[in-house]
Amino acid sequence: MNELLKSLGISEVNHAAHDGAEWIETPGGDELVSYNPTTGEKLATIVQANEETYEKLLERAQAGFAKWRSMPAPARGEVVRQMGNALREHKEALGKLVSLEMGKIATEGEGEVQEMIDIADFAVGLSRQLYGLTMQSERPGHRMYEQWHPLGVIGIVTAFNFPVAVWAWNSMLAGVCGDAMIWKPSSKTPLCAIATQKIIEPVVKEHGIEGVFSMIIGRGSAIGEKLISDRRVPLISATGSCRMGRRIGEVVAKRLARTLLELGGNNGIIVMDDADPELVLRAVLFGAVGTAGQRCTSTRRLFIHEKVHDQIVERLVKAYGSVTIGDPLDPSTLMGPLIDDGAVKDYQDALAQVTEEGGEILCGGSPVEGPGSFVQPTIVKAHRDMKIVREETFAPILYIFQVSSFEEALEIHNSVDQGLSSAVFTNNLLTAERWLSPAGSDCGIANVNIGTSGAEIGGAFGGEKDTGGGREAGSDSWKVYMRRQTVTINYTDDLPLAQGVSFDID
Ligand code: NAD
């Protein structure tokens, strides 16, 4: 078996449910095999969880929550600090596993683990800053304030493309907020989840907080559905496709619980005639080709001003020709494989539709012969009536539109259903400010002279419209993991009512 897997505690056959400290024996479900997308070879097998195992895990999570919620938040922060340190120690190995199982290149794999460490650091500071407001009461001798309490056992559903960072974005914050959590990772990247649990296990054991950081692997349609319909779970934080988000949104809304939805994007960059072409080229290349186009924030649409259109397109096509495609763990590789052959088929189907709808493939356009799920990064000359440009195809396909003004670009940019990340490249202050004004970009993330992908954890991350409206990571995103309580204290011998209402008995 692969030495890297062994070093991270992964066996030939693995269990699917972990309460933070130990595995639940006989998980009871079907076998799931994890494959290496670079070679198509089997990495390891997982015995998935059945509903009975889910019940056991949920009971442990409830017991874990009952203790954890009463621990002072800065003490919870200390636990998270130690988890961040455990991740620091395993950064290289876990990063490599992300590359091995998901296919992103080594620097991106390690970058993903760095993001986990960063959010752990952020959460440690936050553990002393879960501030509430105080209000001026209208009644004499009364004091009003808001306090924030832990919410409960929350569900975290994650996508394959950030197989470990999205768990950390949620769990490090939810952890200091006092929640217990059950993580359901993507069935396409189960080993990354198992390795993460193994890394935090010593910290969980040392603090006796079993049940707080739990994980379960099972089908979305079985264990996933069980989790989202469970009335004991007051928040479902789910990252994935818009289709999945619609289903989760509906099920959770029916039981009047909370969702944090981080769904698909269709991210665009507008390039004006006064933009710095060097910045544009680097940003577009990283945004569209990085992670083989499998980031929620990948650049999928490029609107180029007609005055610079031809020169930018020519340089981009040339740059695409020198992208090295291959083993993501080889340091000279810039683009690894897609996650599986299903993703290669989605890429081919999208390009067939491009041709049907009158788009022109300027470079790329085919899968790469040989083992593994490799495709060529592709540039398409597109027009606004094409339906395929309105969809998120999770592959390195970039649609280019020639535009004659900022207004035209903005109008097409905002016309799609998704609203995650967006950028303008310009050296004109007025254009930049229009882009950022209420009538500008309609996305959750709007950048100037920076591409669409590669967000920092300090800001609130998420998108509008079909992207789901959720916010994770920095700023005040922590509030979704807590319940707000408004408190009024009367320190007089009287009982005045608000709004001057009188209700006295003679
Ligand atoms: P996916 O929707 O196929 O699966 C995501 C997760 O949802 C998986 O864990 C899956 O098992 C689970 N799931 C599916 N149906 C479920 C159900 N009925 N109940 C409970 N869980 C269910 O997505 P994917 O292919 O893994 O990831 C790619 C998608 O994720 C893209 O659309 C991408 O844009 C999006 N994404 C968004 C963000 C963001 O922050 N906005 C970040 C990463 C990925």
XYZ file of C-alpha atoms and ligand atoms in Angstrom:
550
model
C 0.000 0.000 0.000
C 1.019 3.603 -0.681
C 3.483 4.803 2.030
C 1.819 8.210 2.249
C -1.535 6.620 3.082
C 0.059 4.431 5.732
C 1.825 7.403 7.306
C -1.568 9.104 7.698
C -3.105 6.058 9.382
C -5.115 4.864 6.381
C -5.494 1.086 5.921
C -6.494 -1.121 2.990
C -10.006 -1.228 4.478
C -11.240 1.660 6.637
C -14.187 2.440 8.845
C -16.570 5.222 7.964
C -17.660 6.755 11.241
C -15.456 8.449 13.811
C -16.492 10.370 16.909
C -13.273 12.389 17.046
C -11.538 9.893 19.348
C -12.397 6.464 17.965
C -13.924 4.629 15.038
C -17.354 3.117 15.337
C -16.971 -0.620 14.792
C -18.977 -2.363 12.048
C -20.311 0.719 10.264
C -22.682 -1.631 8.425
C -22.938 -0.025 4.971
C -21.732 -0.903 1.436
C -18.100 -0.727 0.445
C -16.816 2.429 -1.202
C -13.552 2.481 -3.149
C -11.398 5.595 -3.443
C -9.477 5.891 -6.736
C -6.462 7.937 -7.757
C -7.703 10.248 -10.564
C -4.150 10.457 -11.976
C -3.826 6.727 -12.670
C -7.284 5.286 -12.175
C -5.807 2.921 -9.574
C -7.524 1.948 -6.346
C -6.208 3.721 -3.235
C -8.243 2.105 -0.440
C -11.663 0.781 0.542
C -14.082 2.236 3.075
C -16.934 0.345 4.706
C -19.608 3.027 4.659
C -21.981 3.786 7.510
C -25.600 2.657 7.732
C -28.436 4.389 9.549
C -27.805 2.546 12.804
C -24.228 3.857 12.858
C -25.548 7.348 12.157
C -27.792 7.040 15.222
C -24.871 5.982 17.416
C -22.787 8.888 16.180
C -25.576 11.383 16.708
C -26.089 10.196 20.280
C -22.376 10.633 20.956
C -22.497 14.083 19.359
C -25.386 15.101 21.613
C -23.496 13.891 24.678
C -20.372 15.698 23.454
C -22.340 18.905 22.917
C -23.802 18.800 26.426
C -20.274 19.084 27.883
C -18.640 21.230 25.205
C -21.236 24.034 25.289
C -20.466 24.725 28.949
C -16.707 24.949 28.503
C -15.609 28.631 28.350
C -15.158 29.738 24.741
C -11.440 30.630 25.199
C -10.879 27.070 26.526
C -12.541 25.757 23.363
C -10.211 28.092 21.486
C -7.252 26.362 23.132
C -8.485 23.006 21.782
C -8.780 24.508 18.300
C -5.292 26.013 18.660
C -3.923 22.544 19.318
C -5.786 21.195 16.294
C -4.193 23.938 14.186
C -0.786 22.836 15.473
C -1.535 19.185 14.669
C -2.402 20.292 11.124
C 0.862 22.272 10.946
C 2.783 19.083 11.767
C 0.980 17.146 9.033
C 0.738 19.923 6.469
C 2.931 18.331 3.853
C 1.520 14.813 4.174
C -2.132 15.889 4.230
C -1.495 18.283 1.325
C -0.023 15.406 -0.677
C -3.011 13.223 0.109
C -5.314 15.967 -1.189
C -3.284 15.914 -4.439
C -3.327 12.129 -4.588
C -7.041 11.648 -4.029
C -8.508 14.853 -5.487
C -5.915 15.686 -8.159
C -4.975 19.313 -7.423
C -1.269 20.122 -7.749
C 1.016 19.817 -4.725
C 1.289 23.540 -3.931
C -2.493 23.838 -4.033
C -2.873 20.721 -1.872
C -0.556 22.180 0.755
C -2.210 25.572 0.290
C -5.497 23.955 1.230
C -4.015 22.670 4.489
C -2.526 26.134 5.106
C -6.062 27.480 4.850
C -7.104 25.043 7.603
C -4.282 26.334 9.786
C -5.199 29.955 9.042
C -8.837 29.451 9.980
C -7.800 27.643 13.172
C -5.684 30.695 14.114
C -8.588 32.995 13.256
C -10.949 30.895 15.386
C -8.592 30.973 18.384
C -8.725 34.789 18.381
C -12.457 34.683 17.792
C -12.949 32.520 20.876
C -12.364 35.674 22.949
C -14.458 37.897 20.708
C -17.938 36.352 20.443
C -19.310 39.774 21.232
C -22.918 40.738 21.859
C -24.366 44.255 21.891
C -25.897 46.160 24.788
C -28.994 48.287 24.203
C -30.532 51.276 25.971
C -33.794 50.168 27.558
C -36.788 52.532 27.309
C -37.865 51.435 30.796
C -36.247 52.879 33.944
C -34.074 50.477 35.954
C -33.815 47.975 33.106
C -30.820 46.626 31.273
C -30.886 44.967 27.835
C -28.235 43.035 26.047
C -27.694 40.281 23.499
C -25.717 37.154 24.145
C -24.697 34.332 21.816
C -25.081 30.677 22.793
C -23.952 27.493 21.062
C -26.535 26.163 18.623
C -26.275 22.371 18.973
C -25.133 19.431 16.869
C -24.658 20.766 13.353
C -24.233 18.949 10.027
C -21.367 19.805 7.679
C -21.702 18.475 4.121
C -18.659 19.067 1.919
C -17.746 18.869 -1.780
C -14.847 16.920 -3.292
C -12.893 19.904 -4.592
C -11.852 21.281 -1.191
C -11.890 17.964 0.635
C -10.411 19.252 3.898
C -10.432 23.085 3.967
C -14.213 23.459 3.916
C -14.494 21.189 6.941
C -12.007 23.464 8.732
C -13.802 26.650 7.694
C -16.901 25.302 9.387
C -15.607 23.215 12.237
C -12.956 25.560 13.599
C -15.545 28.352 13.914
C -18.392 26.079 15.028
C -15.955 24.543 17.523
C -15.123 27.793 19.308
C -18.817 28.728 19.140
C -19.538 25.609 21.233
C -21.300 23.406 18.670
C -20.707 19.717 18.135
C -20.613 18.614 14.524
C -21.110 15.691 12.223
C -19.128 15.977 9.008
C -20.341 14.168 5.901
C -17.513 14.489 3.376
C -17.816 13.823 -0.355
C -17.785 10.134 -1.286
C -15.208 11.089 -3.938
C -12.599 12.087 -1.336
C -13.205 9.926 1.763
C -9.522 9.309 2.549
C -8.837 13.021 3.025
C -11.608 13.049 5.644
C -10.312 9.919 7.382
C -6.785 11.376 7.534
C -8.092 14.660 8.960
C -9.917 12.812 11.728
C -6.745 10.856 12.516
C -4.771 14.112 12.766
C -7.139 15.730 15.269
C -7.728 12.500 17.242
C -4.915 13.003 19.824
C -6.239 16.481 20.663
C -9.789 15.166 21.067
C -8.562 12.344 23.312
C -6.439 14.614 25.447
C -9.395 16.901 26.158
C -12.020 14.144 26.484
C -14.322 15.739 23.930
C -15.538 12.672 22.031
C -18.567 13.373 19.890
C -17.715 17.020 19.238
C -15.745 16.593 16.002
C -17.429 13.594 14.362
C -17.358 12.349 10.788
C -19.463 9.880 8.816
C -19.014 8.545 5.300
C -22.077 7.303 3.475
C -24.149 7.957 0.391
C -25.628 11.456 0.001
C -28.958 9.776 -0.736
C -28.847 7.694 2.480
C -26.699 9.163 5.269
C -26.845 12.658 3.728
C -30.633 12.599 3.604
C -30.799 11.260 7.167
C -28.609 14.104 8.405
C -30.459 16.900 6.599
C -33.889 15.688 7.731
C -32.869 15.156 11.361
C -34.774 17.539 13.656
C -31.996 17.211 16.243
C -29.630 19.048 13.848
C -30.446 22.793 13.872
C -28.002 23.854 11.142
C -26.852 22.211 7.934
C -23.836 23.852 6.357
C -23.594 22.405 2.856
C -21.074 22.992 0.082
C -21.701 21.579 -3.372
C -23.684 21.941 -6.563
C -26.778 24.139 -6.913
C -28.804 20.952 -7.513
C -27.731 19.543 -4.146
C -28.324 22.939 -2.482
C -31.900 23.103 -3.785
C -32.639 19.703 -2.286
C -31.011 20.496 1.064
C -32.607 23.953 1.186
C -36.057 22.425 0.695
C -35.681 19.609 3.230
C -34.181 21.817 5.930
C -36.657 24.665 5.363
C -39.528 22.190 5.798
C -38.403 21.512 9.345
C -37.718 25.251 9.883
C -34.044 24.768 10.659
C -31.106 26.771 9.359
C -28.904 26.300 6.299
C -25.585 27.764 5.260
C -25.390 27.059 1.531
C -22.169 27.435 -0.480
C -23.092 26.372 -3.996
C -21.932 26.606 -7.591
C -20.456 29.678 -9.257
C -20.130 30.998 -12.808
C -17.429 33.520 -12.188
C -16.508 36.267 -14.612
C -13.693 38.742 -15.160
C -14.143 41.982 -17.078
C -10.983 43.242 -18.801
C -11.052 46.913 -19.785
C -8.826 48.526 -22.403
C -6.825 50.300 -19.669
C -6.063 47.071 -17.738
C -2.534 45.856 -17.106
C -2.281 42.886 -19.531
C 0.404 41.127 -17.452
C -1.891 41.013 -14.408
C -4.787 39.879 -16.563
C -2.851 36.967 -18.052
C -1.631 35.672 -14.708
C -5.009 36.052 -13.028
C -6.948 34.392 -15.840
C -4.501 31.529 -16.184
C -4.609 30.731 -12.482
C -8.357 31.326 -12.272
C -9.360 29.225 -15.288
C -6.689 26.497 -15.391
C -5.753 26.221 -11.681
C -7.270 23.173 -9.933
C -8.226 22.072 -13.495
C -11.174 24.484 -13.336
C -12.594 22.655 -10.311
C -12.861 25.551 -7.860
C -16.202 27.070 -7.019
C -14.428 30.374 -7.782
C -12.760 29.221 -11.046
C -12.896 31.812 -13.813
C -15.395 30.584 -16.382
C -16.306 33.753 -18.324
C -14.017 36.488 -19.598
C -15.355 39.755 -21.017
C -12.651 41.582 -22.962
C -12.907 45.109 -24.307
C -12.748 45.098 -28.107
C -9.679 47.385 -28.158
C -7.525 44.772 -26.396
C -9.503 41.628 -27.206
C -7.324 40.154 -29.961
C -3.998 40.699 -28.230
C -5.201 39.254 -24.911
C -6.785 36.232 -26.593
C -3.645 35.582 -28.625
C -1.456 35.673 -25.516
C -3.860 33.492 -23.567
C -3.990 30.841 -26.287
C -0.191 30.814 -26.328
C -0.020 30.518 -22.530
C -2.548 27.649 -22.556
C -0.240 25.810 -24.968
C 2.534 25.741 -22.385
C 0.458 24.479 -19.426
C 2.076 21.259 -18.196
C -0.541 18.593 -17.554
C 0.254 15.492 -15.535
C 0.836 13.971 -12.118
C -0.211 16.627 -9.585
C 2.602 15.532 -7.261
C 5.254 16.283 -9.895
C 6.513 19.824 -9.101
C 6.622 20.765 -12.792
C 2.885 20.082 -13.283
C 0.504 23.038 -13.482
C -2.700 21.110 -14.093
C -3.679 17.716 -12.718
C -6.611 15.478 -13.643
C -10.335 15.994 -13.204
C -11.842 14.110 -10.291
C -13.153 11.146 -12.334
C -14.322 9.980 -15.739
C -17.804 11.338 -15.082
C -16.245 14.817 -14.932
C -14.438 14.144 -18.238
C -17.789 13.260 -19.785
C -19.341 16.502 -18.454
C -16.445 18.383 -20.100
C -17.036 16.598 -23.419
C -20.794 17.144 -23.269
C -20.324 20.856 -22.587
C -17.972 21.209 -25.560
C -20.384 19.323 -27.830
C -23.032 21.853 -26.810
C -20.578 24.710 -27.475
C -20.229 23.548 -31.076
C -23.987 23.070 -31.482
C -24.625 26.576 -30.206
C -22.141 28.260 -32.514
C -19.176 28.713 -30.150
C -15.655 28.335 -31.486
C -13.014 26.271 -29.666
C -9.804 28.317 -29.851
C -7.544 25.808 -28.108
C -7.814 22.520 -26.203
C -11.148 20.774 -26.502
C -10.303 17.099 -25.912
C -9.556 14.618 -23.169
C -5.909 13.585 -22.921
C -5.201 10.032 -24.125
C -3.924 7.534 -21.564
C -4.745 6.582 -17.976
C -6.301 9.033 -15.541
C -9.053 11.630 -15.982
C -7.069 14.291 -17.843
C -8.438 16.929 -20.235
C -6.931 19.823 -22.143
C -7.591 23.314 -20.800
C -9.914 24.930 -23.296
C -10.748 28.414 -24.533
C -14.029 29.047 -26.339
C -14.997 32.147 -28.297
C -18.566 32.547 -27.053
C -21.621 34.702 -27.627
C -24.252 35.682 -25.139
C -27.084 33.606 -26.621
C -25.326 30.329 -25.858
C -27.131 28.414 -23.098
C -24.065 26.443 -21.996
C -22.274 29.619 -20.806
C -24.998 30.046 -18.196
C -24.101 26.722 -16.556
C -21.225 25.768 -14.313
C -19.251 22.946 -15.967
C -16.726 21.798 -13.382
C -13.777 21.649 -15.820
C -11.155 24.011 -17.347
C -13.355 25.647 -20.002
C -13.096 29.413 -20.395
C -15.732 31.318 -22.400
C -14.506 34.572 -23.926
C -16.869 37.398 -24.905
C -15.815 40.478 -26.858
C -17.502 43.617 -25.499
C -17.518 47.248 -26.519
C -18.146 48.860 -23.112
C -18.045 48.263 -19.376
C -21.844 48.540 -19.264
C -22.288 45.804 -21.862
C -19.867 43.522 -20.004
C -21.570 44.172 -16.666
C -24.991 43.441 -18.077
C -23.956 40.038 -19.489
C -21.885 39.314 -16.393
C -24.839 39.784 -14.036
C -27.334 37.947 -16.258
C -26.533 34.420 -15.022
C -28.188 32.591 -12.127
C -25.058 32.146 -10.011
C -23.405 34.945 -8.004
C -20.197 33.839 -6.325
C -16.963 35.581 -7.390
C -16.235 38.345 -9.890
C -13.478 40.753 -10.919
C -12.689 43.750 -13.077
C -9.257 44.631 -14.400
C -8.920 48.352 -14.928
C -6.674 51.254 -13.988
C -9.592 53.666 -14.156
C -10.876 54.612 -10.711
C -14.336 55.452 -12.018
C -14.772 52.040 -13.657
C -13.569 50.294 -10.499
C -16.005 52.232 -8.315
C -18.915 51.570 -10.699
C -18.081 47.876 -10.486
C -18.256 48.047 -6.677
C -21.350 50.279 -6.510
C -24.868 48.942 -5.743
C -25.470 48.836 -9.511
C -22.234 46.947 -10.158
C -21.293 43.293 -9.618
C -24.125 41.256 -8.072
C -21.777 38.645 -6.579
C -20.763 37.858 -3.000
C -17.152 38.549 -3.948
C -16.147 41.508 -6.143
C -12.470 42.141 -6.864
C -10.440 44.811 -8.630
C -7.202 43.816 -10.372
C -7.256 40.403 -8.667
C -8.771 37.268 -10.221
C -11.861 35.398 -9.070
C -10.200 32.504 -7.241
C -7.993 32.312 -4.168
C -9.959 34.042 -1.404
C -8.414 34.784 2.000
C -10.071 33.456 5.135
C -10.359 36.895 6.808
C -13.332 37.946 4.680
C -16.807 36.427 4.706
C -16.885 33.939 1.826
C -19.976 33.070 -0.195
C -22.269 34.086 -2.994
C -25.684 35.397 -3.940
C -28.548 34.099 -6.100
C -28.275 30.359 -6.862
C -24.921 30.234 -5.066
C -27.066 30.035 -1.942
C -26.450 33.198 0.093
C -24.332 31.565 2.818
C -21.224 33.135 4.324
C -18.316 31.207 5.819
C -14.894 31.949 7.294
C -13.991 35.498 8.363
C -15.815 38.713 9.321
C -18.983 37.922 11.326
C -19.714 34.549 9.654
C -19.492 32.914 13.092
C -22.971 34.176 13.967
C -24.665 31.456 11.906
C -23.208 28.814 14.248
C -24.790 30.385 17.358
C -28.193 31.321 18.653
C -28.810 34.891 19.680
C -30.575 35.588 22.937
C -31.926 39.014 23.880
C -31.950 39.533 27.631
C -33.837 42.170 29.646
C -33.154 42.530 33.370
C -35.366 44.599 35.657
C -33.517 45.806 38.763
C -36.441 47.799 40.264
C -39.465 46.914 42.444
C -41.833 47.989 39.684
C -42.975 46.272 36.473
C -43.359 48.931 33.765
C -44.483 47.605 30.372
C -42.853 48.603 27.113
C -44.521 51.159 24.808
C -46.240 52.675 27.886
C -48.885 49.920 27.925
C -50.933 49.810 31.105
C -52.392 46.452 32.295
C -53.166 46.944 35.956
C -55.903 45.262 38.032
C -57.600 47.609 40.524
P -22.147 17.659 -5.137
O -23.314 18.582 -5.071
O -22.204 16.522 -6.060
O -21.876 17.032 -3.675
C -21.562 17.846 -2.567
C -21.859 17.097 -1.285
O -23.277 16.984 -1.127
C -21.325 15.657 -1.233
O -20.823 15.397 0.058
C -22.565 14.836 -1.504
O -22.512 13.519 -1.001
C -23.599 15.659 -0.768
N -24.990 15.411 -1.136
C -25.509 15.262 -2.363
N -26.841 15.083 -2.288
C -27.154 15.139 -0.976
C -28.375 15.024 -0.252
N -29.535 14.811 -0.859
N -28.328 15.144 1.086
C -27.171 15.389 1.733
N -25.991 15.478 1.098
C -25.990 15.358 -0.243
O -20.862 18.586 -5.426
P -19.376 18.154 -5.785
O -19.339 17.626 -7.182
O -18.786 17.367 -4.692
O -18.638 19.599 -5.757
C -18.650 20.515 -6.797
C -19.684 21.597 -6.575
O -19.484 22.235 -5.320
C -19.557 22.717 -7.602
O -20.845 23.112 -7.986
C -18.850 23.819 -6.846
O -19.052 25.113 -7.356
C -19.453 23.653 -5.495
N -18.617 24.265 -4.467
C -19.034 25.444 -3.929
C -18.231 26.102 -3.002
C -18.646 27.418 -2.412
O -18.052 27.796 -1.409
N -19.602 28.125 -2.964
C -17.018 25.529 -2.601
C -16.636 24.309 -3.156
C -17.454 23.688 -4.096
